[in-house]
Coordinates of C-alpha atoms (C1' of nucleotides) in Angstrom, one line a residue:
Chain A
M459 CA -4.0 7.0 17.9
S460 CA -5.2 10.7 16.5
T461 CA -6.3 9.7 12.9
K462 CA -8.1 13.8 12.5
S463 CA -6.8 16.8 11.6
V464 CA -9.6 18.8 12.8
A465 CA -9.6 19.9 16.2
P466 CA -11.4 17.5 18.6
G467 CA -15.1 18.0 19.0
E468 CA -15.1 19.9 15.8
E469 CA -17.4 18.0 13.4
L470 CA -16.8 17.9 9.7
Q471 CA -19.4 20.0 7.5
D472 CA -20.3 19.0 3.8
F473 CA -24.0 18.3 2.6
I474 CA -23.9 14.5 2.9
R475 CA -23.5 15.1 6.9
D476 CA -26.2 17.8 6.9
I477 CA -28.0 15.1 5.8
V478 CA -27.3 12.4 7.7
R479 CA -27.4 14.4 10.8
D480 CA -30.9 16.0 9.5
D481 CA -32.0 12.2 9.0
L482 CA -31.1 10.8 12.2
A483 CA -32.4 14.1 13.9
S484 CA -35.6 13.3 12.4
G485 CA -36.0 10.0 13.3
R486 CA -36.2 9.4 9.2
V487 CA -33.5 6.6 10.0
K488 CA -32.8 5.3 13.6
S489 CA -29.2 4.3 12.6
L490 CA -27.1 5.1 10.0
L491 CA -25.9 2.2 7.4
T492 CA -23.5 2.8 4.8
R493 CA -21.8 0.7 2.3
F494 CA -18.8 0.6 0.3
P495 CA -19.7 -1.6 -2.9
P496 CA -16.4 -2.1 -5.0
E497 CA -16.5 -4.2 -7.9
P498 CA -13.5 -6.8 -8.0
N499 CA -12.5 -6.1 -11.6
G500 CA -9.5 -3.9 -10.4
Y501 CA -7.0 -3.0 -7.9
L502 CA -8.6 -0.2 -5.5
H503 CA -7.3 3.8 -6.2
I504 CA -6.8 6.7 -3.7
G505 CA -10.2 7.8 -5.3
H506 CA -11.9 4.4 -3.5
A507 CA -9.7 5.3 -0.8
K508 CA -11.9 9.2 -0.7
S509 CA -14.6 6.8 -0.9
I510 CA -13.6 4.5 1.9
V511 CA -13.3 7.1 3.8
L512 CA -16.5 8.7 3.7
N513 CA -18.7 5.6 3.9
F514 CA -16.7 3.9 7.2
G515 CA -15.8 7.5 8.4
L516 CA -19.7 7.9 8.5
A517 CA -20.2 5.2 10.0
Q518 CA -17.8 6.0 13.0
E519 CA -18.8 9.4 13.5
F520 CA -22.5 9.0 13.8
G521 CA -22.6 5.1 15.6
G522 CA -23.4 3.1 12.6
Q523 CA -21.9 0.2 10.4
C524 CA -20.3 0.2 6.9
N525 CA -21.1 -3.2 5.2
L526 CA -18.2 -4.2 2.6
R527 CA -20.1 -5.6 -0.7
F528 CA -18.3 -6.5 -4.0
D529 CA -20.7 -5.6 -6.9
D530 CA -20.0 -8.5 -8.5
T531 CA -23.0 -8.6 -11.1
N532 CA -20.5 -9.2 -14.1
P533 CA -18.5 -12.5 -13.9
V534 CA -16.9 -11.7 -17.3
R535 CA -14.5 -9.4 -15.9
E536 CA -14.7 -10.1 -12.3
E537 CA -12.1 -12.2 -10.3
M538 CA -11.4 -14.2 -6.9
E539 CA -7.8 -12.3 -6.9
Y540 CA -9.5 -8.3 -7.1
I541 CA -12.1 -9.4 -4.0
D542 CA -8.7 -10.6 -1.8
S543 CA -6.9 -7.5 -2.5
I544 CA -9.4 -4.9 -1.9
Q545 CA -10.2 -6.6 1.3
E546 CA -6.5 -6.1 2.2
N547 CA -6.6 -2.6 1.1
V548 CA -9.3 -1.8 3.2
R549 CA -8.1 -3.1 5.7
W550 CA -4.6 -1.1 5.7
L551 CA -6.3 2.0 5.2
G552 CA -8.1 0.9 8.9
Y553 CA -11.4 0.0 8.8
D554 CA -12.7 -3.0 9.6
W555 CA -16.1 -4.6 8.3
G556 CA -16.6 -7.0 11.0
D557 CA -18.9 -9.6 9.6
N558 CA -20.8 -7.0 7.1
L559 CA -19.3 -8.7 4.3
F560 CA -21.5 -9.2 1.2
Y561 CA -22.0 -9.6 -2.1
A562 CA -24.4 -8.7 -4.7
S563 CA -24.2 -12.6 -5.7
D564 CA -25.3 -13.6 -2.2
Y565 CA -29.0 -11.9 -3.5
F566 CA -29.1 -13.6 -7.3
Q567 CA -31.9 -15.6 -5.8
Q568 CA -33.8 -13.0 -4.4
L569 CA -33.0 -10.3 -7.7
Y570 CA -34.2 -12.8 -10.2
E571 CA -37.6 -13.8 -8.1
W572 CA -38.0 -9.6 -8.2
A573 CA -37.6 -9.8 -12.3
E574 CA -40.3 -12.0 -11.9
Y575 CA -42.3 -9.7 -9.7
L576 CA -41.5 -7.1 -12.3
I577 CA -43.2 -9.3 -15.4
N578 CA -45.8 -10.3 -13.6
E579 CA -46.5 -6.7 -13.1
G580 CA -46.6 -6.1 -17.0
K581 CA -43.4 -3.9 -16.3
A582 CA -40.7 -5.9 -17.6
Y583 CA -40.8 -7.4 -20.9
I584 CA -38.2 -9.9 -22.8
D585 CA -36.2 -8.3 -25.9
D586 CA -35.3 -10.6 -28.8
Q587 CA -33.6 -7.4 -30.7
S588 CA -30.1 -7.6 -30.9
A589 CA -28.1 -5.4 -28.7
E590 CA -27.2 -2.9 -31.9
E591 CA -30.9 -3.1 -32.2
I592 CA -31.8 -2.1 -28.9
R593 CA -29.2 0.9 -29.4
E594 CA -30.5 1.6 -32.7
T595 CA -34.1 2.5 -31.4
R596 CA -32.8 3.8 -27.8
G597 CA -32.8 7.4 -29.5
T598 CA -30.9 10.2 -29.2
L599 CA -29.6 12.4 -26.4
K600 CA -32.1 14.9 -28.1
Q601 CA -34.4 12.9 -29.8
P602 CA -36.8 10.0 -27.8
G603 CA -36.3 6.2 -28.4
K604 CA -38.8 3.9 -30.2
N605 CA -40.7 1.3 -28.8
S606 CA -39.3 -2.3 -29.1
P607 CA -42.1 -4.5 -31.3
Y608 CA -41.6 -7.3 -28.4
R609 CA -43.1 -4.6 -25.8
E610 CA -46.3 -5.8 -25.5
R611 CA -45.7 -9.5 -25.2
S612 CA -47.8 -11.3 -22.6
V613 CA -47.2 -11.8 -18.8
A614 CA -47.4 -15.6 -20.1
E615 CA -45.1 -15.5 -22.6
N616 CA -42.5 -13.2 -21.1
L617 CA -42.3 -15.1 -17.5
D618 CA -42.1 -18.5 -20.1
L619 CA -39.0 -16.5 -22.2
F620 CA -37.2 -15.5 -18.8
R621 CA -37.7 -18.9 -17.0
R622 CA -35.9 -20.4 -20.3
M623 CA -33.2 -17.7 -20.3
K624 CA -32.6 -18.9 -16.8
A625 CA -32.7 -22.2 -18.1
G626 CA -29.8 -21.8 -20.4
E627 CA -31.9 -22.3 -23.6
F628 CA -30.8 -19.2 -25.2
A629 CA -27.3 -18.1 -26.9
A630 CA -25.4 -15.3 -25.1
G631 CA -26.7 -12.0 -26.3
S632 CA -30.0 -13.3 -28.3
R633 CA -32.6 -11.8 -25.3
V634 CA -32.8 -9.8 -22.5
L635 CA -35.1 -8.7 -19.7
R636 CA -36.3 -5.0 -20.0
A637 CA -37.4 -2.8 -17.5
K638 CA -41.0 -1.1 -19.3
I639 CA -40.7 2.3 -18.3
D640 CA -40.5 5.0 -21.0
M641 CA -38.9 5.0 -24.6
A642 CA -39.2 9.0 -24.1
S643 CA -37.6 10.2 -20.9
G644 CA -35.3 12.5 -21.4
N645 CA -33.4 10.7 -19.2
V646 CA -31.8 7.7 -21.4
N647 CA -31.5 5.5 -18.5
M648 CA -35.3 5.0 -18.3
R649 CA -35.8 3.9 -22.3
D650 CA -36.6 0.7 -21.1
P651 CA -33.0 -0.1 -19.6
V652 CA -31.7 -4.1 -20.0
I653 CA -31.6 -5.3 -16.5
Y654 CA -30.8 -9.0 -17.1
R655 CA -28.5 -10.1 -20.0
I656 CA -27.6 -13.8 -20.4
L657 CA -23.8 -14.6 -20.2
H658 CA -22.8 -18.3 -20.1
S659 CA -19.5 -17.5 -18.1
P660 CA -18.6 -18.7 -14.9
H661 CA -18.7 -16.6 -11.8
P662 CA -16.0 -16.6 -9.6
R663 CA -18.7 -17.3 -6.5
T664 CA -21.5 -18.8 -7.9
G665 CA -20.3 -20.9 -10.6
D666 CA -22.4 -21.8 -13.3
A667 CA -25.3 -21.3 -11.0
W668 CA -26.5 -18.8 -13.2
C669 CA -26.7 -17.9 -17.0
I670 CA -28.5 -14.8 -16.8
Y671 CA -27.3 -11.8 -14.5
P672 CA -28.4 -8.6 -13.5
N673 CA -27.0 -5.6 -14.3
Y674 CA -26.1 -2.8 -12.0
D675 CA -29.0 -1.0 -12.1
F676 CA -30.9 -3.9 -11.3
A677 CA -28.6 -5.1 -8.3
H678 CA -27.0 -1.9 -6.6
G679 CA -30.2 -0.4 -5.4
Q680 CA -32.4 -3.6 -4.0
S681 CA -28.5 -5.3 -2.2
D682 CA -29.0 -1.6 -0.2
A683 CA -32.6 -2.0 0.4
I684 CA -31.8 -6.0 1.5
E685 CA -29.1 -4.9 3.9
H686 CA -31.2 -1.7 5.2
I687 CA -28.7 0.5 3.5
T688 CA -29.9 4.3 4.7
H689 CA -27.6 6.2 2.5
S690 CA -26.2 5.0 -0.5
I691 CA -23.4 7.1 -1.5
C692 CA -22.0 7.2 -5.0
T693 CA -20.1 9.4 -7.3
L694 CA -22.2 12.3 -9.6
E695 CA -21.7 10.0 -12.8
F696 CA -24.6 7.7 -11.5
A697 CA -27.1 10.9 -10.3
D698 CA -28.9 10.3 -13.9
H699 CA -29.4 6.5 -12.7
R700 CA -31.0 7.6 -9.2
P701 CA -34.3 8.0 -11.0
L702 CA -34.1 4.3 -12.3
Y703 CA -32.9 3.8 -8.5
D704 CA -35.9 5.0 -6.9
W705 CA -38.1 3.2 -9.8
F706 CA -37.0 -0.6 -8.8
I707 CA -38.0 0.5 -5.3
E708 CA -40.9 1.9 -5.6
N709 CA -42.4 -1.0 -7.9
L710 CA -40.4 -3.6 -5.9
P711 CA -41.8 -5.3 -2.5
V712 CA -38.4 -4.5 -1.3
P713 CA -37.8 -4.4 2.6
A714 CA -36.7 -1.0 3.3
R715 CA -36.5 2.3 0.7
P716 CA -32.4 3.1 0.8
R717 CA -31.7 6.5 -0.8
Q718 CA -29.1 7.3 -3.0
Y719 CA -26.6 10.6 -3.0
E720 CA -24.2 11.6 -5.1
F721 CA -20.8 13.5 -4.6
S722 CA -18.1 14.8 -6.8
R723 CA -15.0 12.1 -7.5
L724 CA -11.4 12.7 -6.6
N725 CA -9.2 14.0 -8.9
I726 CA -5.2 14.9 -8.1
S727 CA -2.7 16.9 -10.2
H728 CA -0.1 15.1 -11.9
T729 CA -1.8 11.1 -11.9
V730 CA -4.5 10.1 -13.2
L731 CA -7.7 8.2 -11.5
S732 CA -9.4 6.1 -14.4
K733 CA -9.3 2.6 -14.5
R734 CA -8.8 3.0 -17.6
R735 CA -5.9 4.5 -17.7
L736 CA -4.3 2.7 -14.9
I737 CA -4.7 -0.5 -16.4
Q738 CA -3.1 0.7 -19.3
L739 CA 0.0 2.2 -17.8
V740 CA 0.5 -1.7 -16.1
E741 CA -0.3 -3.3 -19.4
E742 CA 1.7 -1.5 -21.7
E743 CA 4.7 -1.1 -18.8
H744 CA 4.9 2.3 -18.2
V745 CA 5.1 1.4 -15.0
K746 CA 5.8 -1.7 -13.0
G747 CA 2.9 -3.0 -12.1
W748 CA -0.1 -2.5 -9.6
D749 CA 1.9 -1.6 -6.7
D750 CA 4.7 0.7 -8.6
P751 CA 5.3 3.2 -6.5
R752 CA 4.6 5.9 -8.4
M753 CA 0.7 4.5 -8.9
P754 CA -1.8 5.8 -7.4
T755 CA -3.5 2.9 -6.3
I756 CA -3.7 1.6 -3.1
S757 CA -1.1 -0.4 -3.6
G758 CA 1.5 1.4 -4.9
L759 CA 0.8 4.0 -2.4
K760 CA 1.4 1.4 0.5
R761 CA 4.8 0.9 -1.5
R762 CA 5.8 4.0 -1.7
G763 CA 5.2 4.4 2.2
Y764 CA 2.5 6.8 2.4
P765 CA 1.0 6.2 5.3
P766 CA -2.8 5.1 5.9
A767 CA -3.4 7.8 8.5
A768 CA -2.0 10.0 5.9
L769 CA -4.4 8.9 3.1
R770 CA -7.4 9.3 5.7
D771 CA -6.2 12.9 6.8
F772 CA -5.8 13.7 3.2
A773 CA -10.0 12.3 2.2
R774 CA -11.2 14.5 5.0
R775 CA -9.3 17.5 4.1
V776 CA -10.6 17.4 0.3
G777 CA -14.0 17.6 1.6
V778 CA -17.3 16.1 -0.2
T779 CA -18.9 18.4 -2.1
K780 CA -20.3 18.0 -6.0
S781 CA -18.4 20.3 -7.8
D782 CA -15.3 19.1 -10.3
N783 CA -12.2 19.4 -8.3
L784 CA -8.3 19.1 -9.4
I785 CA -6.9 18.1 -5.9
E786 CA -2.9 19.3 -6.0
M787 CA -0.8 16.9 -5.4
A788 CA 1.1 19.1 -2.8
L789 CA -1.6 18.5 -0.4
L790 CA -1.4 14.8 -0.3
E791 CA 2.6 15.3 0.2
Y792 CA 1.7 17.4 2.9
C793 CA -0.5 15.3 4.4
V794 CA 2.2 12.2 4.2
R795 CA 4.9 14.8 5.5
E796 CA 3.1 16.0 8.3
R797 CA 2.4 12.4 9.2
L798 CA 5.6 10.5 9.1
N799 CA 7.5 14.0 10.7
K800 CA 5.9 12.6 13.8
T801 CA 6.4 9.0 13.0
A802 CA 9.5 8.2 10.9
E803 CA 12.8 8.1 12.9
R804 CA 15.7 9.9 11.7
R805 CA 18.5 8.3 9.8
L806 CA 21.7 9.4 8.0
A807 CA 22.2 8.3 4.8
V808 CA 24.4 9.6 1.4
L809 CA 22.7 9.3 -1.2
K810 CA 25.3 10.4 -3.9
P811 CA 28.7 9.6 -1.9
L812 CA 31.8 11.6 -1.8
K813 CA 34.6 10.8 0.1
V814 CA 36.4 12.8 3.1
V815 CA 39.5 12.0 4.7
I816 CA 40.0 13.6 8.3
E817 CA 43.7 14.1 8.0
N818 CA 44.1 15.1 11.7
Y819 CA 41.8 12.4 12.9
P820 CA 43.9 9.3 13.5
E821 CA 44.2 6.2 11.1
G822 CA 42.4 3.1 12.3
E823 CA 40.6 4.9 15.3
E824 CA 36.8 4.8 15.6
E825 CA 34.5 6.1 18.0
T826 CA 30.5 6.4 18.6
L827 CA 28.8 9.5 18.8
E828 CA 25.0 10.3 20.1
A829 CA 22.3 11.2 17.7
I830 CA 18.5 11.1 18.5
N831 CA 16.0 9.1 16.7
N832 CA 13.2 11.8 16.3
P833 CA 13.4 15.6 17.4
E834 CA 9.6 15.3 17.2
D835 CA 9.2 12.7 19.4
P836 CA 11.2 12.0 22.5
Q837 CA 9.9 8.7 23.3
A838 CA 11.7 7.4 19.8
G839 CA 15.0 7.6 22.3
K840 CA 18.7 7.5 21.0
R841 CA 20.9 5.4 18.6
M842 CA 24.9 5.6 18.6
L843 CA 26.9 6.0 15.5
P844 CA 30.1 5.1 14.1
F845 CA 32.5 7.5 13.4
S846 CA 36.1 7.2 11.9
R847 CA 38.6 9.0 9.7
E848 CA 37.3 8.5 6.4
L849 CA 33.4 9.4 5.7
Y850 CA 31.1 10.1 3.1
I851 CA 29.3 13.3 2.5
E852 CA 26.7 14.1 -0.1
R853 CA 27.9 15.3 -3.5
D854 CA 25.6 18.2 -3.9
D855 CA 26.9 19.0 -0.6
F856 CA 30.3 20.3 -1.6
M857 CA 31.1 23.1 -4.2
E858 CA 34.1 24.4 -5.9
D859 CA 32.7 27.7 -6.6
P860 CA 29.8 28.2 -4.0
P861 CA 27.4 31.5 -4.4
R862 CA 27.4 33.4 -1.4
K863 CA 24.2 31.9 0.1
F864 CA 25.7 28.3 0.0
F865 CA 25.8 27.2 3.8
R866 CA 27.5 23.8 3.0
L867 CA 31.5 22.7 2.2
A868 CA 33.7 24.6 0.2
V869 CA 37.8 24.7 0.3
G870 CA 38.1 26.8 3.2
R871 CA 34.9 26.5 4.5
E872 CA 34.1 24.9 8.0
V873 CA 30.5 23.4 7.9
R874 CA 29.6 20.8 10.9
L875 CA 29.2 16.9 10.7
R876 CA 25.8 16.5 12.2
Y877 CA 25.5 14.7 15.8
A878 CA 29.9 15.2 15.4
Y879 CA 32.5 17.4 14.7
F880 CA 33.3 20.9 12.5
I881 CA 35.1 19.8 9.7
T882 CA 37.2 22.4 7.9
C883 CA 37.7 21.7 3.9
R884 CA 41.3 21.8 2.8
E885 CA 41.3 20.5 -0.4
A886 CA 39.6 18.8 -3.1
V887 CA 41.1 16.2 -4.7
K888 CA 40.8 15.8 -8.7
N889 CA 41.1 12.5 -11.1
A890 CA 42.7 13.0 -14.6
E891 CA 39.4 14.2 -16.1
G892 CA 39.4 16.6 -13.7
E893 CA 36.2 15.0 -11.2
I894 CA 36.4 15.8 -8.0
T895 CA 37.4 12.7 -6.3
E896 CA 38.1 13.0 -2.3
L897 CA 37.8 15.9 -0.1
R898 CA 40.8 16.5 2.6
C899 CA 39.4 17.8 5.3
T900 CA 40.2 18.7 9.1
Y901 CA 37.9 18.6 12.2
D902 CA 38.2 20.5 15.3
P903 CA 38.5 17.8 18.3
A904 CA 37.1 20.3 20.7
T905 CA 33.4 20.4 18.8
R906 CA 32.6 16.9 19.5
G907 CA 29.1 16.0 19.4
G908 CA 28.5 19.3 17.3
D909 CA 29.2 22.5 19.6
A910 CA 31.9 24.7 20.1
P911 CA 33.3 25.2 23.1
D912 CA 34.0 28.9 22.1
G913 CA 31.1 29.7 20.5
R914 CA 31.5 30.1 17.3
K915 CA 28.9 29.1 14.9
V916 CA 28.7 27.5 11.5
K917 CA 26.0 28.2 9.3
G918 CA 25.7 25.1 8.1
T919 CA 24.7 21.2 9.1
I920 CA 25.4 18.4 6.6
H921 CA 25.0 14.7 6.9
W922 CA 27.4 12.0 6.8
V923 CA 28.4 8.4 7.5
S924 CA 31.6 6.4 8.2
A925 CA 33.2 4.8 5.4
A926 CA 34.3 1.5 7.2
H927 CA 30.8 1.4 8.9
A928 CA 28.3 2.3 5.6
V929 CA 25.7 -0.3 4.6
P930 CA 25.8 -0.1 0.7
G931 CA 22.1 -0.1 -1.0
E932 CA 19.5 1.3 -3.5
V933 CA 17.9 4.0 -3.4
R934 CA 14.7 4.9 -5.6
L935 CA 14.1 8.6 -6.1
Y936 CA 10.1 9.0 -7.2
D937 CA 8.4 12.1 -8.9
H938 CA 5.2 12.4 -10.5
L939 CA 4.2 10.1 -12.7
F940 CA 3.3 12.8 -15.0
K941 CA 5.1 15.9 -15.6
V942 CA 1.7 18.1 -15.8
P943 CA -0.7 18.9 -13.9
E944 CA -3.8 17.4 -15.8
P945 CA -2.4 14.5 -18.2
G946 CA -4.1 14.6 -21.3
S947 CA -5.9 17.7 -21.4
D948 CA -3.9 18.1 -24.6
G949 CA -4.1 15.2 -26.6
D950 CA -2.4 12.0 -25.7
Y951 CA -2.0 11.5 -22.0
I952 CA 0.7 9.1 -22.6
A953 CA 2.5 11.7 -23.8
D954 CA 2.8 13.3 -20.6
L955 CA 4.6 11.0 -18.8
N956 CA 7.0 12.0 -16.8
P957 CA 10.4 10.3 -18.2
D958 CA 12.7 11.3 -14.7
S959 CA 9.8 9.9 -12.7
L960 CA 12.3 7.3 -11.4
T961 CA 15.9 7.7 -10.7
V962 CA 17.6 4.7 -8.9
L963 CA 20.7 5.3 -7.0
S964 CA 22.6 2.3 -6.7
E965 CA 25.5 3.4 -4.6
A966 CA 23.7 4.7 -1.6
M967 CA 25.9 4.2 2.2
L968 CA 23.6 4.2 4.7
E969 CA 24.2 4.3 8.3
P970 CA 24.3 0.6 9.8
S971 CA 20.9 1.2 11.7
L972 CA 19.3 0.8 7.9
A973 CA 20.4 -2.7 7.5
G974 CA 18.1 -5.6 8.0
L975 CA 14.4 -3.2 8.6
E976 CA 11.4 -5.3 7.4
P977 CA 9.7 -4.1 4.4
G978 CA 7.4 -1.1 4.8
S979 CA 9.8 0.6 7.7
A980 CA 9.7 4.3 6.9
V981 CA 12.5 6.2 8.0
Q982 CA 13.5 9.7 7.3
F983 CA 16.6 10.4 6.0
E984 CA 18.3 13.5 7.5
R985 CA 17.6 16.7 5.1
Q986 CA 16.6 14.9 2.1
G987 CA 13.1 12.9 2.7
Y988 CA 11.2 10.0 4.0
F989 CA 11.9 6.3 2.7
A990 CA 10.2 3.4 3.3
V991 CA 11.8 -0.1 3.1
D992 CA 11.1 -1.7 -0.1
P993 CA 9.4 -5.3 -0.3
D994 CA 13.0 -6.1 -3.1
S995 CA 15.2 -5.4 0.2
S996 CA 17.2 -7.8 1.9
P997 CA 19.6 -7.6 4.6
E998 CA 22.5 -7.9 2.3
K999 CA 21.5 -5.2 0.1
P1000 CA 18.6 -2.4 1.5
V1001 CA 16.3 -1.0 -1.0
F1002 CA 14.6 2.4 -0.1
N1003 CA 11.8 3.9 -1.7
R1004 CA 11.6 7.8 -1.4
T1005 CA 7.9 8.3 -0.2
V1006 CA 8.2 11.8 -0.3
A1007 CA 11.3 14.7 -0.2
L1008 CA 11.6 17.1 2.7
R1009 CA 10.5 20.5 1.8
D1010 CA 13.9 22.2 0.7
S1011 CA 14.1 25.8 0.4
W1012 CA 17.3 25.7 -1.1
A1013 CA 16.3 24.2 -3.9
K1014 CA 13.6 26.6 -4.5
I1015 CA 16.0 29.4 -4.0
Q1016 CA 18.5 27.6 -6.7
A1017 CA 15.4 26.9 -9.2
K1018 CA 14.4 30.5 -9.3
K1019 CA 18.4 31.3 -11.0
Chain B
rU1035 C1' -36.5 24.6 -24.1
rG1036 C1' -33.0 16.6 -24.2
rG1037 C1' -32.1 14.7 -19.1
rG1038 C1' -28.7 15.6 -14.7
rG1039 C1' -24.7 18.2 -12.3
rC1040 C1' -21.5 22.5 -10.9
rG1041 C1' -19.5 27.9 -10.7
rU1042 C1' -16.9 31.6 -3.3
rA1043 C1' -8.8 33.6 -3.9
rG1044 C1' -3.1 29.5 -7.9
rC1045 C1' -6.0 24.8 -6.0
rC1046 C1' -10.0 22.8 -2.4
rA1047 C1' -13.9 24.6 1.0
rA1048 C1' -17.0 26.9 4.8
rG1049 C1' -21.0 30.2 4.0
rC1050 C1' -27.9 28.4 4.1
rG1051 C1' -30.7 37.1 4.3
rG1052 C1' -27.1 40.8 8.8
rU1053 C1' -22.5 42.6 6.0
rA1054 C1' -16.7 36.6 3.1
rA1055 C1' -14.5 30.7 8.3
rG1056 C1' -10.3 27.0 7.5
rG1057 C1' -7.0 24.3 5.0
rC1058 C1' -2.8 23.8 0.6
rA1059 C1' 0.1 26.9 -2.5
rA1060 C1' 2.9 31.2 -3.1
rC1061 C1' 5.7 35.4 0.0
rG1062 C1' 8.0 37.8 4.0
rG1063 C1' 9.7 37.3 9.1
rG1064 C1' 11.4 34.4 13.7
rU1065 C1' 13.4 29.7 16.1
rU1066 C1' 16.4 26.2 15.2
rU1067 C1' 23.1 20.9 15.3
rU1068 C1' 17.7 18.6 9.3
rG1069 C1' 18.2 25.3 4.3
rA1070 C1' 13.2 19.8 7.9
rU1071 C1' 10.1 20.8 11.8
rC1072 C1' 7.7 25.1 14.7
rC1073 C1' 6.1 30.1 15.2
rC1074 C1' 4.2 35.0 14.0
rG1075 C1' 2.8 37.8 9.4
rU1076 C1' 0.7 39.1 4.1
rG1077 C1' -4.2 38.1 0.8
rA1078 C1' -11.8 37.8 -1.6
rU1079 C1' -14.7 45.7 -0.5
rU1080 C1' -15.9 40.5 -3.1
rC1081 C1' -18.5 35.4 -4.4
rG1082 C1' -19.5 33.4 -13.1
rC1083 C1' -22.5 38.0 -15.8
rA1084 C1' -26.6 41.2 -15.4
rG1085 C1' -31.0 42.6 -14.0
rG1086 C1' -34.8 42.5 -9.8
rU1087 C1' -36.8 42.0 -4.3
rU1088 C1' -35.2 43.8 0.2
rC1089 C1' -33.3 48.2 5.3
rG1090 C1' -29.9 45.0 4.2
rA1091 C1' -27.9 39.3 -0.9
rA1092 C1' -22.6 34.9 -2.1
rU1093 C1' -27.1 33.7 0.2
rC1094 C1' -34.1 34.9 -2.4
rC1095 C1' -36.5 35.9 -8.0
rU1096 C1' -35.3 36.4 -13.4
rG1097 C1' -32.5 36.2 -17.6
rC1098 C1' -27.5 35.2 -19.7
rC1099 C1' -22.6 33.0 -19.9
rG1100 C1' -18.8 28.8 -18.9
rC1101 C1' -17.5 23.7 -17.2
rC1102 C1' -18.6 18.6 -16.5
rC1103 C1' -21.7 14.1 -16.8
rC1104 C1' -25.6 10.2 -19.8
rA1105 C1' -27.1 7.7 -26.2
rG1106 C1' -23.4 -0.8 -22.3
rC1107 C1' -26.8 -6.6 -22.9
rC1108 C1' -19.9 -2.2 -17.8
rA1109 C1' -19.9 -0.6 -12.9

RNA sequence: UGGGGCGUAGCCAAGCGGUAAGGCAACGGGUUUUGAUCCCGUGAUUCGCAGGUUCGAAUCCUGCCGCCCCAGCCA
């Protein structure tokens, strides 16, 4: 399976890969070891996918390895449920970490010992100040902080206090362990950062074994060192933490010297990718859960029908740099179409049905016509479509007063029914309200299959489904979750939500082969778009999600008017 | 003069002193039983701005401008 958009043999080019090549070439590292380090406190989204594809992709490209490591240092926010969904998501994206599944919590004992080591070295101390006091004495971005009154405690007292913290003698928040670095540093992260805090809450994996927990800064780099990670890749907001990351590596007897590199996080137009905002969308029910097909979460994209290969391709196409970016949703959609065009079988489905009666087709008669499953893939074979006197076509494929360039049906005009016959519309039947309820047409028996023996041409080909054989179903049409490229750029992002992001069509008519497909199956409804079977689907009532519409140059022309 | 990062086409992005790759979008045209796919063609005398070094600068130097991140006992 080809998962790359780059030509065979062509190497991806970015600053991370430059560094990796140099390190491998110079022998600084003998083999590459990366890691993907999610915190199990939420669902993964496409921004994480970029990181996953980078870290696992690097390992694949350079014959290295990528570990999956949960950064589970904060028991008050983390849950087992997320640990499971994250693993599922990474696997679904197509990556395998083998036996290399780790948890920062696996290292709690080692981390604790290193904390004591720092105390013994006179490089860490117990601070009795409250959180507010610590904040107040940290200084501001432009002014240095003040030393804590507890900063010069003896090693013995620090050790005693730290052990009693561990033993559970103190209340949460009453004391913390701080690294003794420099309260006047221009980098706020270096102003005696807190590295251990008291948290009397059970941990999803270690239970009540601990009541003190290391924080991110004290756990991440050391975990990298324990695993002998060579390149610890994270996003730009951690660049300010790198001096601290390095400080621990230099001041602790760690078994390896990993290095941290930062790249800019992914931003995509017409959606949001921050955990906080995603949670709000779910909690305030602007969407129907984490896997709502409009969500940029991995589970949402999966339910929407986005193929993992398209996501991988997308992640590679956006590149890896340090500059702020806003990738147009159009690029993601392009990747999805490109993939699905090659893999999705074609089907006929009428979303907004309009009945058609073929007056000169014998009543009670029916026949089957051959249709190609995927013109892009001969291996996909063919199928048979039932045809009869009464059909449904798309309402949008008929116009009473059509403009000149309208190639579809109108009274007096002839079009081709895909894989079937040429038909000519004779009359549009209306009800009392003046709405068109039915089209009376005639067909040309000589055009069976869709070609006229006399060589005459028709401008349009439309899709259809035999009324007697059609399977009714529900089709969910999705549009951008937000109506503007940058939600919240001028005010509240909630106000930018697209009220029409979901349209449910409950009276769609599907060709028979569309019934009974497995949830997740992807098909193309010809002339309309790619659709995926929703988990809500049942053989009695199929439900399809529109993954992405086909490119539509006719709609584009219409929009210009 | 807090610290850190970034500025190449509408959106991304190569480029690493030798005279601006590529993709998406847009716009033309061709093929077509999906107004789809596919194919062909169209963009930067210029790389945030201003100086300087050099035979030669997007690439080196200096100054300026703009944008993003940091003051959780979150990650």
